[in-house]
Amino acid sequence: MRKTIKGVVGAVCLLTALNVAPGISQATGGTVSWVDCGDGLQCGDVTVPADWAAPAGARVKLGLAMLPARDQAAKKGVLLVNMGGPAQQISVLRQAKEVFADLTQWFDVVVSDPRGFEASTGIECPYQAPIPDNAEWVFPDQAAYEQYRTVNRQFGIDCTRAAGPLAGKLNSWQVARDMDVIRAALGQAKLNYYGNSYGTVFGQAYAEFFPGRIGRMYLDSVVDHTTRSWPDWLRPRAETLERNLGRFAEWCAGESGCALHGRDVLTVWDEVIARATREPIPAPGEGTTVSAARILSRTNPAFDLEWPDLARSLAEAHAGDATRFAEPAIGGRDPDLSRIMFCGDYPYPSRYQVLKSWETELREVTPRIGWAVTWMMAYHCAGLPVTRTYPPHRLHVHGLPPVLVASGEYDSTTPPLDARRVAAQLGNARYVPAKGGHALYLSGHPCVREHVHRYLTTGALPPEGTACGTA
């Protein structure tokens, strides 16, 4: 049966005896004391230095949760999972347990809230400054961008003040070392790891620092942390996004139920964007108007299941009613702590002139929508105070065991080129492309799941040249 956690993953004890070998945490000399915490989970924690560059200093807690293997006597070990974000994991696991049901045939599935998040020593970022509309991350002009950068900078300052000993310590350089404490505390000589989306950044860091302590590692929907050129990093995202708009148009041409069937979809798109650029389109259902920036920010044609809604939204906007694009965005409060860690790993430039020049270059190759990816990173990182960062760099890895890597052809968030770049640098990795989108395993891609299960349980990589078709 296909299992999904759509809408959960872009958002991730022991009162009765378990056959879990108690492990020693190198940072604390302790073990994980598991307790029942509801929803079939066991919960515990370990402590780690707030700053691994000064390990004798303040300590912080890392919250853990485990979905135990169904047959403790027959299990193959423990699998540490990070579903992405960077964000909390335990509350996501409570909603996504069924996605991991197959894995609990063989493993205790363990997640940890990263340092600073929820069940770990958490950081509560104040929200004193007015927060911009989180539905709009494409900036129409410099004035709008500078206003946003000022607000985002204040958000970052307030978060830093609230972080205490964790201020400036949220990045994958720190998290990789946290992961090794978790490995030891779980009694594992080798770490079995499954990283999805942003969890692949943690995996890249762990592979660089602790290659000899990896058992098996599966990286899904890889975020490349090895490319130092921002234009080179942005371009595959832009090109994939642009291709997806073309896929949407092709679908509509062959689907009689599409609200734009029989019309030139790309021409309709161009006309809607041009009109909204000249003057925002009325959205009477929400009592407002809709700009081109909002339409661009709210459109991601990577998701096939959302194409019917996108077609209706464009048809109505073309007729003069953009209410569908004005509806509030679904999701939690934004900005949140995630961007502090994200921008610690990816210190994106903030100067408007630089960003605008990249947009101009991308418009030449992706004129309809792809160029907008320039501003997604700026939306996260613009104006944030400079902290100690762990910037992108080429991996220097030796002695890794075989690693399995997969990415979806239609994924503009983590495009396939990211996975290919990282796999090539890991030195002993097998890359499996798939016709699909983001989070292949979590979204239930049957071919990918089959290869992942075989690899994690036996260590056998798929044959060279293996590819997965449409789910």
GROMACS .gro file of C-alpha atoms in nm:
model
  471
    1MET     CA    1   0.000   0.000   0.000
    2ARG     CA    2   0.130   0.344  -0.086
    3LYS     CA    3   0.182   0.559   0.221
    4THR     CA    4   0.222   0.935   0.222
    5ILE     CA    5   0.269   1.219   0.468
    6LYS     CA    6   0.165   1.499   0.235
    7GLY     CA    7   0.147   1.825   0.425
    8VAL     CA    8   0.379   1.694   0.699
    9VAL     CA    9   0.711   1.687   0.515
   10GLY     CA   10   0.904   2.211   0.224
   11ALA     CA   11   0.625   2.218   0.634
   12VAL     CA   12   0.934   1.589   1.018
   13CYS     CA   13   1.058   0.472   2.648
   14LEU     CA   14   1.094   0.250   2.851
   15LEU     CA   15   0.860   0.167   3.137
   16THR     CA   16   0.841  -0.182   2.987
   17ALA     CA   17   1.159  -0.363   2.889
   18LEU     CA   18   1.293  -0.344   2.533
   19ASN     CA   19   1.586  -0.532   2.386
   20VAL     CA   20   1.784  -0.214   2.328
   21ALA     CA   21   2.149  -0.235   2.419
   22PRO     CA   22   2.222   0.056   2.652
   23GLY     CA   23   2.481   0.288   2.499
   24ILE     CA   24   2.725   0.529   2.650
   25SER     CA   25   2.709   0.892   2.544
   26GLN     CA   26   3.063   1.016   2.490
   27ALA     CA   27   2.956   1.366   2.593
   28THR     CA   28   2.783   1.276   2.917
   29GLY     CA   29   2.875   0.921   3.019
   30GLY     CA   30   2.502   0.847   3.026
   31THR     CA   31   2.254   0.630   2.843
   32VAL     CA   32   1.911   0.693   2.697
   33SER     CA   33   1.641   0.616   2.954
   34TRP     CA   34   1.332   0.545   2.744
   35VAL     CA   35   0.980   0.610   2.871
   36ASP     CA   36   0.643   0.567   2.706
   37CYS     CA   37   0.531   0.903   2.561
   38GLY     CA   38   0.214   0.807   2.377
   39ASP     CA   39   0.123   0.726   2.018
   40GLY     CA   40   0.332   0.411   2.033
   41LEU     CA   41   0.652   0.609   2.086
   42GLN     CA   42   0.925   0.581   2.346
   43CYS     CA   43   1.101   0.906   2.440
   44GLY     CA   44   1.430   0.998   2.602
   45ASP     CA   45   1.713   1.247   2.578
   46VAL     CA   46   2.089   1.295   2.582
   47THR     CA   47   2.296   1.598   2.669
   48VAL     CA   48   2.563   1.753   2.449
   49PRO     CA   49   2.784   2.062   2.458
   50ALA     CA   50   2.608   2.376   2.341
   51ASP     CA   51   2.923   2.444   2.142
   52TRP     CA   52   3.137   2.157   2.020
   53ALA     CA   53   3.423   2.403   1.971
   54ALA     CA   54   3.419   2.449   2.351
   55PRO     CA   55   3.301   2.109   2.478
   56ALA     CA   56   3.371   2.186   2.843
   57GLY     CA   57   3.114   2.468   2.841
   58ALA     CA   58   2.736   2.478   2.879
   59ARG     CA   59   2.526   2.168   2.807
   60VAL     CA   60   2.196   2.138   2.620
   61LYS     CA   61   1.944   1.857   2.582
   62LEU     CA   62   1.856   1.664   2.268
   63GLY     CA   63   1.509   1.509   2.273
   64LEU     CA   64   1.473   1.163   2.115
   65ALA     CA   65   1.179   0.947   2.017
   66MET     CA   66   1.175   0.585   1.907
   67LEU     CA   67   0.922   0.383   1.711
   68PRO     CA   68   1.030   0.036   1.829
   69ALA     CA   69   1.084  -0.254   1.594
   70ARG     CA   70   0.786  -0.487   1.598
   71ASP     CA   71   0.997  -0.794   1.678
   72GLN     CA   72   1.270  -0.691   1.916
   73ALA     CA   73   1.434  -1.033   1.910
   74ALA     CA   74   1.469  -1.033   1.531
   75LYS     CA   75   1.549  -0.668   1.462
   76LYS     CA   76   1.860  -0.572   1.265
   77GLY     CA   77   1.942  -0.263   1.467
   78VAL     CA   78   1.859   0.105   1.496
   79LEU     CA   79   1.790   0.352   1.214
   80LEU     CA   80   1.831   0.723   1.288
   81VAL     CA   81   1.597   0.930   1.067
   82ASN     CA   82   1.574   1.298   0.990
   83MET     CA   83   1.275   1.395   0.775
   84GLY     CA   84   1.401   1.742   0.686
   85GLY     CA   85   1.331   2.103   0.767
   86PRO     CA   86   1.554   2.183   0.945
   87ALA     CA   87   1.274   2.139   1.193
   88GLN     CA   88   1.133   1.941   1.481
   89GLN     CA   89   1.104   1.566   1.421
   90ILE     CA   90   0.921   1.406   1.712
   91SER     CA   91   0.588   1.579   1.656
   92VAL     CA   92   0.613   1.494   1.284
   93LEU     CA   93   0.683   1.129   1.361
   94ARG     CA   94   0.362   1.113   1.567
   95GLN     CA   95   0.170   1.206   1.251
   96ALA     CA   96   0.378   0.998   1.012
   97LYS     CA   97   0.417   0.664   1.194
   98GLU     CA   98   0.253   0.461   0.918
   99VAL     CA   99   0.515   0.577   0.667
  100PHE     CA  100   0.777   0.392   0.872
  101ALA     CA  101   0.574   0.075   0.933
  102ASP     CA  102   0.779  -0.122   0.680
  103LEU     CA  103   1.105  -0.014   0.843
  104THR     CA  104   0.990  -0.130   1.186
  105GLN     CA  105   0.999  -0.486   1.052
  106TRP     CA  106   1.376  -0.458   1.092
  107PHE     CA  107   1.470  -0.147   1.290
  108ASP     CA  108   1.398   0.069   1.588
  109VAL     CA  109   1.326   0.396   1.407
  110VAL     CA  110   1.470   0.687   1.608
  111VAL     CA  111   1.437   1.061   1.549
  112SER     CA  112   1.578   1.357   1.736
  113ASP     CA  113   1.461   1.714   1.746
  114PRO     CA  114   1.772   1.908   1.635
  115ARG     CA  115   1.937   2.138   1.887
  116GLY     CA  116   1.712   2.437   1.953
  117PHE     CA  117   1.387   2.271   1.842
  118GLU     CA  118   1.088   2.161   2.055
  119ALA     CA  119   1.175   1.860   2.274
  120SER     CA  120   1.544   1.945   2.263
  121THR     CA  121   1.663   2.253   2.452
  122GLY     CA  122   1.432   2.475   2.255
  123ILE     CA  123   1.461   2.834   2.142
  124GLU     CA  124   1.146   3.046   2.151
  125CYS     CA  125   1.201   3.322   1.897
  126PRO     CA  126   1.005   3.637   1.993
  127TYR     CA  127   0.765   3.785   1.740
  128GLN     CA  128   0.766   4.151   1.840
  129ALA     CA  129   0.826   4.303   1.499
  130PRO     CA  130   0.553   4.294   1.234
  131ILE     CA  131   0.597   3.976   1.030
  132PRO     CA  132   0.555   4.005   0.653
  133ASP     CA  133   0.297   3.795   0.471
  134ASN     CA  134   0.454   3.452   0.450
  135ALA     CA  135   0.272   3.384   0.124
  136GLU     CA  136   0.496   3.626  -0.066
  137TRP     CA  137   0.865   3.555  -0.105
  138VAL     CA  138   0.917   3.709  -0.450
  139PHE     CA  139   1.004   4.077  -0.406
  140PRO     CA  140   0.869   4.312  -0.675
  141ASP     CA  141   1.118   4.593  -0.616
  142GLN     CA  142   1.405   4.708  -0.395
  143ALA     CA  143   1.182   4.903  -0.156
  144ALA     CA  144   0.978   4.591  -0.073
  145TYR     CA  145   1.293   4.386  -0.034
  146GLU     CA  146   1.469   4.635   0.194
  147GLN     CA  147   1.162   4.667   0.413
  148TYR     CA  148   1.149   4.289   0.447
  149ARG     CA  149   1.523   4.263   0.514
  150THR     CA  150   1.490   4.509   0.804
  151VAL     CA  151   1.212   4.305   0.962
  152ASN     CA  152   1.391   3.976   0.907
  153ARG     CA  153   1.706   4.116   1.063
  154GLN     CA  154   1.515   4.213   1.375
  155PHE     CA  155   1.368   3.864   1.387
  156GLY     CA  156   1.721   3.722   1.374
  157ILE     CA  157   1.844   3.955   1.648
  158ASP     CA  158   1.554   3.859   1.873
  159CYS     CA  159   1.617   3.487   1.809
  160THR     CA  160   1.983   3.529   1.892
  161ARG     CA  161   1.897   3.698   2.222
  162ALA     CA  162   1.658   3.414   2.305
  163ALA     CA  163   1.905   3.139   2.215
  164GLY     CA  164   2.127   3.167   2.522
  165PRO     CA  165   2.422   2.928   2.494
  166LEU     CA  166   2.298   2.810   2.154
  167ALA     CA  167   2.336   3.155   1.995
  168GLY     CA  168   2.543   3.111   1.680
  169LYS     CA  169   2.560   2.733   1.736
  170LEU     CA  170   2.284   2.619   1.501
  171ASN     CA  171   2.449   2.460   1.199
  172SER     CA  172   2.532   2.118   1.060
  173TRP     CA  173   2.889   2.129   1.191
  174GLN     CA  174   2.738   2.112   1.540
  175VAL     CA  175   2.453   1.874   1.449
  176ALA     CA  176   2.686   1.611   1.301
  177ARG     CA  177   2.863   1.587   1.634
  178ASP     CA  178   2.527   1.567   1.812
  179MET     CA  179   2.441   1.274   1.585
  180ASP     CA  180   2.754   1.090   1.694
  181VAL     CA  181   2.656   1.128   2.059
  182ILE     CA  182   2.315   0.984   1.972
  183ARG     CA  183   2.482   0.691   1.795
  184ALA     CA  184   2.690   0.614   2.102
  185ALA     CA  185   2.400   0.663   2.343
  186LEU     CA  186   2.197   0.410   2.143
  187GLY     CA  187   2.474   0.155   2.180
  188GLN     CA  188   2.556   0.148   1.810
  189ALA     CA  189   2.912   0.097   1.689
  190LYS     CA  190   2.798   0.216   1.345
  191LEU     CA  191   2.529   0.468   1.257
  192ASN     CA  192   2.252   0.361   1.020
  193TYR     CA  193   2.103   0.684   0.888
  194TYR     CA  194   1.819   0.790   0.661
  195GLY     CA  195   1.820   1.162   0.580
  196ASN     CA  196   1.543   1.323   0.379
  197SER     CA  197   1.568   1.673   0.229
  198TYR     CA  198   1.750   1.891   0.485
  199GLY     CA  199   1.841   1.573   0.669
  200THR     CA  200   2.079   1.507   0.379
  201VAL     CA  201   2.283   1.814   0.481
  202PHE     CA  202   2.328   1.658   0.825
  203GLY     CA  203   2.422   1.334   0.650
  204GLN     CA  204   2.686   1.505   0.435
  205ALA     CA  205   2.842   1.661   0.745
  206TYR     CA  206   2.840   1.331   0.935
  207ALA     CA  207   3.000   1.150   0.641
  208GLU     CA  208   3.276   1.410   0.631
  209PHE     CA  209   3.355   1.401   1.002
  210PHE     CA  210   3.280   1.037   1.093
  211PRO     CA  211   3.312   0.825   0.778
  212GLY     CA  212   3.433   0.523   0.972
  213ARG     CA  213   3.128   0.525   1.198
  214ILE     CA  214   2.867   0.485   0.924
  215GLY     CA  215   2.696   0.153   0.875
  216ARG     CA  216   2.440   0.233   0.605
  217MET     CA  217   2.328   0.572   0.482
  218TYR     CA  218   2.036   0.658   0.256
  219LEU     CA  219   2.000   1.017   0.133
  220ASP     CA  220   1.669   1.115  -0.031
  221SER     CA  221   1.600   1.446  -0.209
  222VAL     CA  222   1.949   1.578  -0.154
  223VAL     CA  223   2.022   1.941  -0.071
  224ASP     CA  224   2.368   2.007  -0.212
  225HIS     CA  225   2.600   2.153   0.053
  226THR     CA  226   2.906   2.126  -0.169
  227THR     CA  227   2.856   2.396  -0.435
  228ARG     CA  228   3.016   2.730  -0.351
  229SER     CA  229   2.878   2.922  -0.651
  230TRP     CA  230   2.531   3.052  -0.579
  231PRO     CA  231   2.438   3.095  -0.948
  232ASP     CA  232   2.542   2.733  -1.009
  233TRP     CA  233   2.335   2.624  -0.709
  234LEU     CA  234   2.027   2.823  -0.818
  235ARG     CA  235   2.021   2.735  -1.187
  236PRO     CA  236   1.911   2.369  -1.163
  237ARG     CA  237   1.630   2.476  -0.929
  238ALA     CA  238   1.517   2.738  -1.178
  239GLU     CA  239   1.535   2.502  -1.473
  240THR     CA  240   1.343   2.227  -1.295
  241LEU     CA  241   1.073   2.472  -1.187
  242GLU     CA  242   1.041   2.601  -1.544
  243ARG     CA  243   1.014   2.247  -1.683
  244ASN     CA  244   0.742   2.169  -1.433
  245LEU     CA  245   0.534   2.460  -1.563
  246GLY     CA  246   0.571   2.305  -1.907
  247ARG     CA  247   0.464   1.964  -1.771
  248PHE     CA  248   0.155   2.127  -1.623
  249ALA     CA  249   0.069   2.280  -1.961
  250GLU     CA  250   0.114   1.945  -2.137
  251TRP     CA  251  -0.112   1.774  -1.883
  252CYS     CA  252  -0.382   2.033  -1.932
  253ALA     CA  253  -0.369   1.993  -2.309
  254GLY     CA  254  -0.446   1.623  -2.273
  255GLU     CA  255  -0.689   1.640  -1.980
  256SER     CA  256  -1.046   1.733  -2.069
  257GLY     CA  257  -1.122   1.810  -1.704
  258CYS     CA  258  -0.856   2.081  -1.684
  259ALA     CA  259  -1.011   2.425  -1.640
  260LEU     CA  260  -0.782   2.557  -1.915
  261HIS     CA  261  -0.823   2.264  -2.154
  262GLY     CA  262  -0.825   2.378  -2.515
  263ARG     CA  263  -0.635   2.698  -2.436
  264ASP     CA  264  -0.266   2.779  -2.456
  265VAL     CA  265  -0.183   2.741  -2.086
  266LEU     CA  266   0.155   2.914  -2.105
  267THR     CA  267  -0.001   3.211  -2.283
  268VAL     CA  268  -0.265   3.233  -2.011
  269TRP     CA  269   0.014   3.225  -1.751
  270ASP     CA  270   0.203   3.503  -1.929
  271GLU     CA  271  -0.108   3.718  -1.954
  272VAL     CA  272  -0.203   3.671  -1.588
  273ILE     CA  273   0.149   3.760  -1.469
  274ALA     CA  274   0.168   4.061  -1.704
  275ARG     CA  275  -0.169   4.190  -1.587
  276ALA     CA  276  -0.090   4.142  -1.218
  277THR     CA  277   0.244   4.317  -1.270
  278ARG     CA  278   0.072   4.623  -1.420
  279GLU     CA  279  -0.200   4.630  -1.156
  280PRO     CA  280  -0.296   4.378  -0.887
  281ILE     CA  281  -0.593   4.159  -0.979
  282PRO     CA  282  -0.906   4.185  -0.760
  283ALA     CA  283  -0.969   3.901  -0.515
  284PRO     CA  284  -1.322   3.975  -0.393
  285GLY     CA  285  -1.352   3.649  -0.199
  286GLU     CA  286  -1.075   3.766   0.034
  287GLY     CA  287  -1.146   4.139   0.012
  288THR     CA  288  -0.807   4.223  -0.133
  289THR     CA  289  -0.602   4.225  -0.453
  290VAL     CA  290  -0.329   3.992  -0.576
  291SER     CA  291   0.007   4.096  -0.719
  292ALA     CA  292   0.228   3.907  -0.961
  293ALA     CA  293   0.470   3.852  -0.672
  294ARG     CA  294   0.201   3.667  -0.479
  295ILE     CA  295   0.101   3.449  -0.775
  296LEU     CA  296   0.463   3.355  -0.835
  297SER     CA  297   0.515   3.286  -0.466
  298ARG     CA  298   0.207   3.065  -0.446
  299THR     CA  299   0.274   2.858  -0.758
  300ASN     CA  300   0.479   2.539  -0.754
  301PRO     CA  301   0.386   2.321  -1.052
  302ALA     CA  302   0.597   2.029  -0.925
  303PHE     CA  303   0.297   1.872  -0.752
  304ASP     CA  304   0.086   1.684  -1.007
  305LEU     CA  305  -0.203   1.636  -0.765
  306GLU     CA  306  -0.238   2.014  -0.736
  307TRP     CA  307  -0.256   2.080  -1.111
  308PRO     CA  308  -0.640   2.085  -1.124
  309ASP     CA  309  -0.648   2.356  -0.855
  310LEU     CA  310  -0.372   2.553  -1.027
  311ALA     CA  311  -0.564   2.543  -1.355
  312ARG     CA  312  -0.882   2.671  -1.187
  313SER     CA  313  -0.686   2.943  -1.008
  314LEU     CA  314  -0.531   3.065  -1.332
  315ALA     CA  315  -0.856   3.047  -1.525
  316GLU     CA  316  -1.037   3.255  -1.264
  317ALA     CA  317  -0.749   3.504  -1.233
  318HIS     CA  318  -0.745   3.542  -1.611
  319ALA     CA  319  -1.117   3.620  -1.592
  320GLY     CA  320  -1.049   3.887  -1.328
  321ASP     CA  321  -1.092   3.705  -0.994
  322ALA     CA  322  -0.768   3.603  -0.819
  323THR     CA  323  -0.933   3.495  -0.492
  324ARG     CA  324  -0.775   3.150  -0.501
  325PHE     CA  325  -0.427   3.303  -0.498
  326ALA     CA  326  -0.524   3.530  -0.208
  327GLU     CA  327  -0.629   3.250   0.026
  328PRO     CA  328  -0.406   3.222   0.335
  329ALA     CA  329  -0.106   2.994   0.304
  330ILE     CA  330  -0.123   2.660   0.482
  331GLY     CA  331   0.145   2.591   0.739
  332GLY     CA  332   0.292   2.703   1.066
  333ARG     CA  333   0.419   3.040   1.172
  334ASP     CA  334   0.687   3.178   0.948
  335PRO     CA  335   0.953   3.297   0.995
  336ASP     CA  336   1.058   3.040   1.252
  337LEU     CA  337   1.377   2.898   1.396
  338SER     CA  338   1.438   2.683   1.088
  339ARG     CA  339   1.580   2.973   0.890
  340ILE     CA  340   1.843   3.044   1.154
  341MET     CA  341   1.999   2.700   1.107
  342PHE     CA  342   1.935   2.699   0.732
  343CYS     CA  343   2.117   3.028   0.684
  344GLY     CA  344   2.396   2.916   0.916
  345ASP     CA  345   2.465   2.638   0.664
  346TYR     CA  346   2.383   2.850   0.359
  347PRO     CA  347   2.494   3.212   0.424
  348TYR     CA  348   2.313   3.362   0.126
  349PRO     CA  349   2.410   3.713   0.010
  350SER     CA  350   2.173   3.995   0.108
  351ARG     CA  351   2.266   4.279  -0.129
  352TYR     CA  352   1.971   4.359  -0.354
  353GLN     CA  353   2.187   4.449  -0.653
  354VAL     CA  354   2.361   4.111  -0.642
  355LEU     CA  355   2.033   3.921  -0.615
  356LYS     CA  356   1.874   4.125  -0.892
  357SER     CA  357   2.166   4.046  -1.123
  358TRP     CA  358   2.114   3.673  -1.059
  359GLU     CA  359   1.743   3.710  -1.129
  360THR     CA  360   1.825   3.883  -1.458
  361GLU     CA  361   2.058   3.601  -1.561
  362LEU     CA  362   1.801   3.336  -1.475
  363ARG     CA  363   1.526   3.516  -1.665
  364GLU     CA  364   1.728   3.453  -1.983
  365VAL     CA  365   1.695   3.076  -1.944
  366THR     CA  366   1.380   3.046  -1.730
  367PRO     CA  367   1.167   3.348  -1.824
  368ARG     CA  368   0.829   3.242  -1.689
  369ILE     CA  369   0.881   3.122  -1.331
  370GLY     CA  370   1.221   2.965  -1.271
  371TRP     CA  371   1.397   3.297  -1.208
  372ALA     CA  372   1.187   3.343  -0.894
  373VAL     CA  373   1.403   3.092  -0.703
  374THR     CA  374   1.655   3.374  -0.655
  375TRP     CA  375   1.425   3.522  -0.392
  376MET     CA  376   1.334   3.208  -0.197
  377MET     CA  377   1.676   3.199  -0.034
  378ALA     CA  378   1.667   3.575   0.021
  379TYR     CA  379   1.330   3.537   0.192
  380HIS     CA  380   1.496   3.309   0.446
  381CYS     CA  381   1.832   3.478   0.494
  382ALA     CA  382   1.801   3.849   0.408
  383GLY     CA  383   1.947   4.065   0.682
  384LEU     CA  384   2.002   3.793   0.942
  385PRO     CA  385   2.288   3.881   1.178
  386VAL     CA  386   2.620   3.720   1.090
  387THR     CA  387   2.696   3.421   1.311
  388ARG     CA  388   2.950   3.142   1.299
  389THR     CA  389   2.852   2.954   0.984
  390TYR     CA  390   2.923   2.621   0.819
  391PRO     CA  391   2.920   2.728   0.452
  392PRO     CA  392   2.903   2.501   0.145
  393HIS     CA  393   3.229   2.336   0.045
  394ARG     CA  394   3.348   2.032  -0.144
  395LEU     CA  395   3.335   1.713   0.058
  396HIS     CA  396   3.658   1.552   0.169
  397VAL     CA  397   3.553   1.197   0.247
  398HIS     CA  398   3.759   0.880   0.261
  399GLY     CA  399   3.669   0.526   0.363
  400LEU     CA  400   3.290   0.547   0.340
  401PRO     CA  401   3.088   0.228   0.306
  402PRO     CA  402   2.843   0.211   0.013
  403VAL     CA  403   2.581   0.490   0.030
  404LEU     CA  404   2.244   0.499  -0.147
  405VAL     CA  405   2.124   0.832  -0.294
  406ALA     CA  406   1.796   0.908  -0.473
  407SER     CA  407   1.621   1.216  -0.612
  408GLY     CA  408   1.308   1.296  -0.809
  409GLU     CA  409   1.329   1.429  -1.164
  410TYR     CA  410   1.054   1.683  -1.099
  411ASP     CA  411   1.185   1.813  -0.766
  412SER     CA  412   1.269   2.183  -0.795
  413THR     CA  413   1.340   2.215  -0.420
  414THR     CA  414   1.622   1.959  -0.432
  415PRO     CA  415   1.685   1.903  -0.805
  416PRO     CA  416   1.853   1.586  -0.932
  417LEU     CA  417   2.179   1.767  -1.007
  418ASP     CA  418   2.222   1.823  -0.633
  419ALA     CA  419   2.207   1.449  -0.570
  420ARG     CA  420   2.445   1.373  -0.856
  421ARG     CA  421   2.700   1.626  -0.729
  422VAL     CA  422   2.692   1.493  -0.375
  423ALA     CA  423   2.696   1.126  -0.477
  424ALA     CA  424   3.003   1.187  -0.691
  425GLN     CA  425   3.190   1.336  -0.394
  426LEU     CA  426   3.095   1.065  -0.145
  427GLY     CA  427   3.320   0.829  -0.337
  428ASN     CA  428   3.124   0.508  -0.279
  429ALA     CA  429   2.765   0.601  -0.357
  430ARG     CA  430   2.502   0.473  -0.597
  431TYR     CA  431   2.261   0.732  -0.737
  432VAL     CA  432   1.912   0.617  -0.834
  433PRO     CA  433   1.706   0.871  -1.033
  434ALA     CA  434   1.328   0.848  -1.016
  435LYS     CA  435   1.036   1.001  -1.197
  436GLY     CA  436   0.882   1.176  -0.903
  437GLY     CA  437   0.899   1.479  -0.680
  438HIS     CA  438   1.029   1.562  -0.336
  439ALA     CA  439   1.072   1.306  -0.054
  440LEU     CA  440   1.049   0.990  -0.262
  441TYR     CA  441   1.045   0.739   0.024
  442LEU     CA  442   0.812   0.941   0.244
  443SER     CA  443   0.570   1.005  -0.044
  444GLY     CA  444   0.543   0.632  -0.105
  445HIS     CA  445   0.732   0.578  -0.431
  446PRO     CA  446   0.718   0.195  -0.449
  447CYS     CA  447   1.030   0.140  -0.660
  448VAL     CA  448   1.240   0.366  -0.439
  449ARG     CA  449   1.109   0.207  -0.121
  450GLU     CA  450   1.194  -0.139  -0.251
  451HIS     CA  451   1.555  -0.041  -0.320
  452VAL     CA  452   1.585   0.136   0.016
  453HIS     CA  453   1.456  -0.166   0.209
  454ARG     CA  454   1.693  -0.402   0.030
  455TYR     CA  455   1.989  -0.171   0.088
  456LEU     CA  456   1.920  -0.099   0.455
  457THR     CA  457   1.860  -0.466   0.541
  458THR     CA  458   2.134  -0.630   0.330
  459GLY     CA  459   2.376  -0.353   0.234
  460ALA     CA  460   2.326  -0.435  -0.135
  461LEU     CA  461   2.315  -0.134  -0.366
  462PRO     CA  462   2.098  -0.141  -0.679
  463PRO     CA  463   2.288  -0.233  -0.997
  464GLU     CA  464   2.467   0.046  -1.180
  465GLY     CA  465   2.224   0.231  -1.408
  466THR     CA  466   1.914   0.150  -1.200
  467ALA     CA  467   1.634   0.406  -1.238
  468CYS     CA  468   1.280   0.422  -1.104
  469GLY     CA  469   0.986   0.520  -1.324
  470THR     CA  470   0.663   0.694  -1.229
  471ALA     CA  471   0.515   0.589  -0.895
   0.00000   0.00000   0.00000
